[in-house]
Amino acid sequence: MCEYSQVEYACGHLRFIVRCWCTKYQETQKRCRPNIVAVEYRFHENCSDCKVSSSPKTHTFFKKPRVEKYRVQRTTSSASSISSPKKDKPAES
């Protein structure tokens, strides 16, 4: 069986890293069931999916301006009969 080490990161994600491949995998290139032989805790770092890159991405500098889409307002014959609610006027004394 292939030997794996389980790595737990500060973000809570788990990764399974191959320590060595078995002879069956070397011959057939088909993976066996993982045999976890060691557990590593890396609470001082996040996994590669959760890491924040220190250098800015190039596409952030070249963003296209947002194009506003205009909505078409539909007019119906029943819309003219609907009126907005009127506020109560204070009583005159």
mmCIF file of C-alpha atoms in Angstrom:
data_model
loop_
_atom_site.group_PDB
_atom_site.id
_atom_site.type_symbol
_atom_site.label_atom_id
_atom_site.label_comp_id
_atom_site.label_asym_id
_atom_site.label_seq_id
_atom_site.Cartn_x
_atom_site.Cartn_y
_atom_site.Cartn_z
ATOM 1 C CA MET A 1 0.000 0.000 0.000
ATOM 2 C CA CYS A 2 1.087 3.561 -0.673
ATOM 3 C CA GLU A 3 2.061 5.501 2.432
ATOM 4 C CA TYR A 4 0.542 8.919 3.089
ATOM 5 C CA SER A 5 0.958 11.557 5.753
ATOM 6 C CA GLN A 6 -2.074 13.550 6.850
ATOM 7 C CA VAL A 7 -1.466 17.300 7.220
ATOM 8 C CA GLU A 8 -3.892 19.509 9.168
ATOM 9 C CA TYR A 9 -3.635 23.282 8.638
ATOM 10 C CA ALA A 10 -4.707 26.272 10.741
ATOM 11 C CA CYS A 11 -7.668 26.872 8.426
ATOM 12 C CA GLY A 12 -9.006 23.409 9.290
ATOM 13 C CA HIS A 13 -8.376 21.805 5.906
ATOM 14 C CA LEU A 14 -6.730 18.401 5.617
ATOM 15 C CA ARG A 15 -4.282 17.309 2.945
ATOM 16 C CA PHE A 16 -2.924 13.844 2.285
ATOM 17 C CA ILE A 17 0.649 13.880 1.017
ATOM 18 C CA VAL A 18 2.349 10.808 -0.424
ATOM 19 C CA ARG A 19 5.408 9.658 1.498
ATOM 20 C CA CYS A 20 6.203 6.737 -0.790
ATOM 21 C CA TRP A 21 4.532 4.818 -3.594
ATOM 22 C CA CYS A 22 4.186 1.066 -3.406
ATOM 23 C CA THR A 23 5.537 -1.259 -6.099
ATOM 24 C CA LYS A 24 2.021 -1.957 -7.370
ATOM 25 C CA TYR A 25 1.536 1.751 -8.128
ATOM 26 C CA GLN A 26 4.941 1.980 -9.787
ATOM 27 C CA GLU A 27 3.994 -0.837 -12.148
ATOM 28 C CA THR A 28 0.339 0.006 -12.887
ATOM 29 C CA GLN A 29 0.067 3.752 -12.090
ATOM 30 C CA LYS A 30 -3.160 2.974 -10.192
ATOM 31 C CA ARG A 31 -3.438 4.297 -6.656
ATOM 32 C CA CYS A 32 -4.119 2.004 -3.718
ATOM 33 C CA ARG A 33 -6.154 2.818 -0.649
ATOM 34 C CA PRO A 34 -4.247 5.397 1.384
ATOM 35 C CA ASN A 35 -2.318 4.057 4.332
ATOM 36 C CA ILE A 36 -1.829 6.993 6.724
ATOM 37 C CA VAL A 37 1.435 6.467 8.566
ATOM 38 C CA ALA A 38 1.954 9.951 10.055
ATOM 39 C CA VAL A 39 -0.070 12.997 11.094
ATOM 40 C CA GLU A 40 1.347 16.525 10.824
ATOM 41 C CA TYR A 41 -0.131 19.655 12.378
ATOM 42 C CA ARG A 42 0.725 22.950 10.703
ATOM 43 C CA PHE A 43 -1.237 25.371 12.859
ATOM 44 C CA HIS A 44 1.109 28.226 11.981
ATOM 45 C CA GLU A 45 0.068 28.283 8.286
ATOM 46 C CA ASN A 46 -2.995 28.003 6.080
ATOM 47 C CA CYS A 47 -3.313 25.582 3.190
ATOM 48 C CA SER A 48 -2.553 26.706 -0.356
ATOM 49 C CA ASP A 49 -6.257 27.336 -1.077
ATOM 50 C CA CYS A 50 -6.633 29.703 1.897
ATOM 51 C CA LYS A 51 -3.299 31.531 1.701
ATOM 52 C CA VAL A 52 -3.486 35.214 0.822
ATOM 53 C CA SER A 53 -0.949 36.069 -1.828
ATOM 54 C CA SER A 54 1.417 38.850 -0.862
ATOM 55 C CA SER A 55 1.831 40.125 -4.423
ATOM 56 C CA PRO A 56 -1.196 41.708 -6.095
ATOM 57 C CA LYS A 57 -2.685 39.895 -9.035
ATOM 58 C CA THR A 58 -2.144 41.519 -12.405
ATOM 59 C CA HIS A 59 -5.774 41.467 -13.412
ATOM 60 C CA THR A 60 -6.724 43.813 -10.566
ATOM 61 C CA PHE A 61 -4.876 46.645 -12.298
ATOM 62 C CA PHE A 62 -6.655 46.186 -15.591
ATOM 63 C CA LYS A 63 -10.274 45.833 -14.582
ATOM 64 C CA LYS A 64 -12.803 47.033 -17.094
ATOM 65 C CA PRO A 65 -15.246 49.662 -15.845
ATOM 66 C CA ARG A 66 -18.579 48.271 -14.846
ATOM 67 C CA VAL A 67 -21.218 48.760 -17.496
ATOM 68 C CA GLU A 68 -24.569 49.785 -16.124
ATOM 69 C CA LYS A 69 -27.438 47.876 -17.603
ATOM 70 C CA TYR A 70 -30.639 49.792 -18.043
ATOM 71 C CA ARG A 71 -33.901 48.180 -17.126
ATOM 72 C CA VAL A 72 -36.836 48.578 -19.407
ATOM 73 C CA GLN A 73 -39.888 49.664 -17.474
ATOM 74 C CA ARG A 74 -43.074 48.086 -18.620
ATOM 75 C CA THR A 75 -46.184 50.155 -18.785
ATOM 76 C CA THR A 76 -49.518 48.488 -18.306
ATOM 77 C CA SER A 77 -53.015 49.863 -18.323
ATOM 78 C CA SER A 78 -53.561 48.755 -14.721
ATOM 79 C CA ALA A 79 -50.510 50.709 -13.541
ATOM 80 C CA SER A 80 -52.316 54.013 -14.065
ATOM 81 C CA SER A 81 -55.154 52.944 -11.780
ATOM 82 C CA ILE A 82 -52.796 52.183 -8.905
ATOM 83 C CA SER A 83 -52.161 55.179 -6.714
ATOM 84 C CA SER A 84 -49.622 55.645 -3.987
ATOM 85 C CA PRO A 85 -50.901 55.593 -0.403
ATOM 86 C CA LYS A 86 -51.675 59.050 0.943
ATOM 87 C CA LYS A 87 -50.351 60.203 4.263
ATOM 88 C CA ASP A 88 -52.831 61.340 6.876
ATOM 89 C CA LYS A 89 -52.927 65.078 7.287
ATOM 90 C CA PRO A 90 -52.692 66.384 10.850
ATOM 91 C CA ALA A 91 -55.994 67.608 12.225
ATOM 92 C CA GLU A 92 -56.390 71.382 12.095
ATOM 93 C CA SER A 93 -57.489 73.028 15.306
#
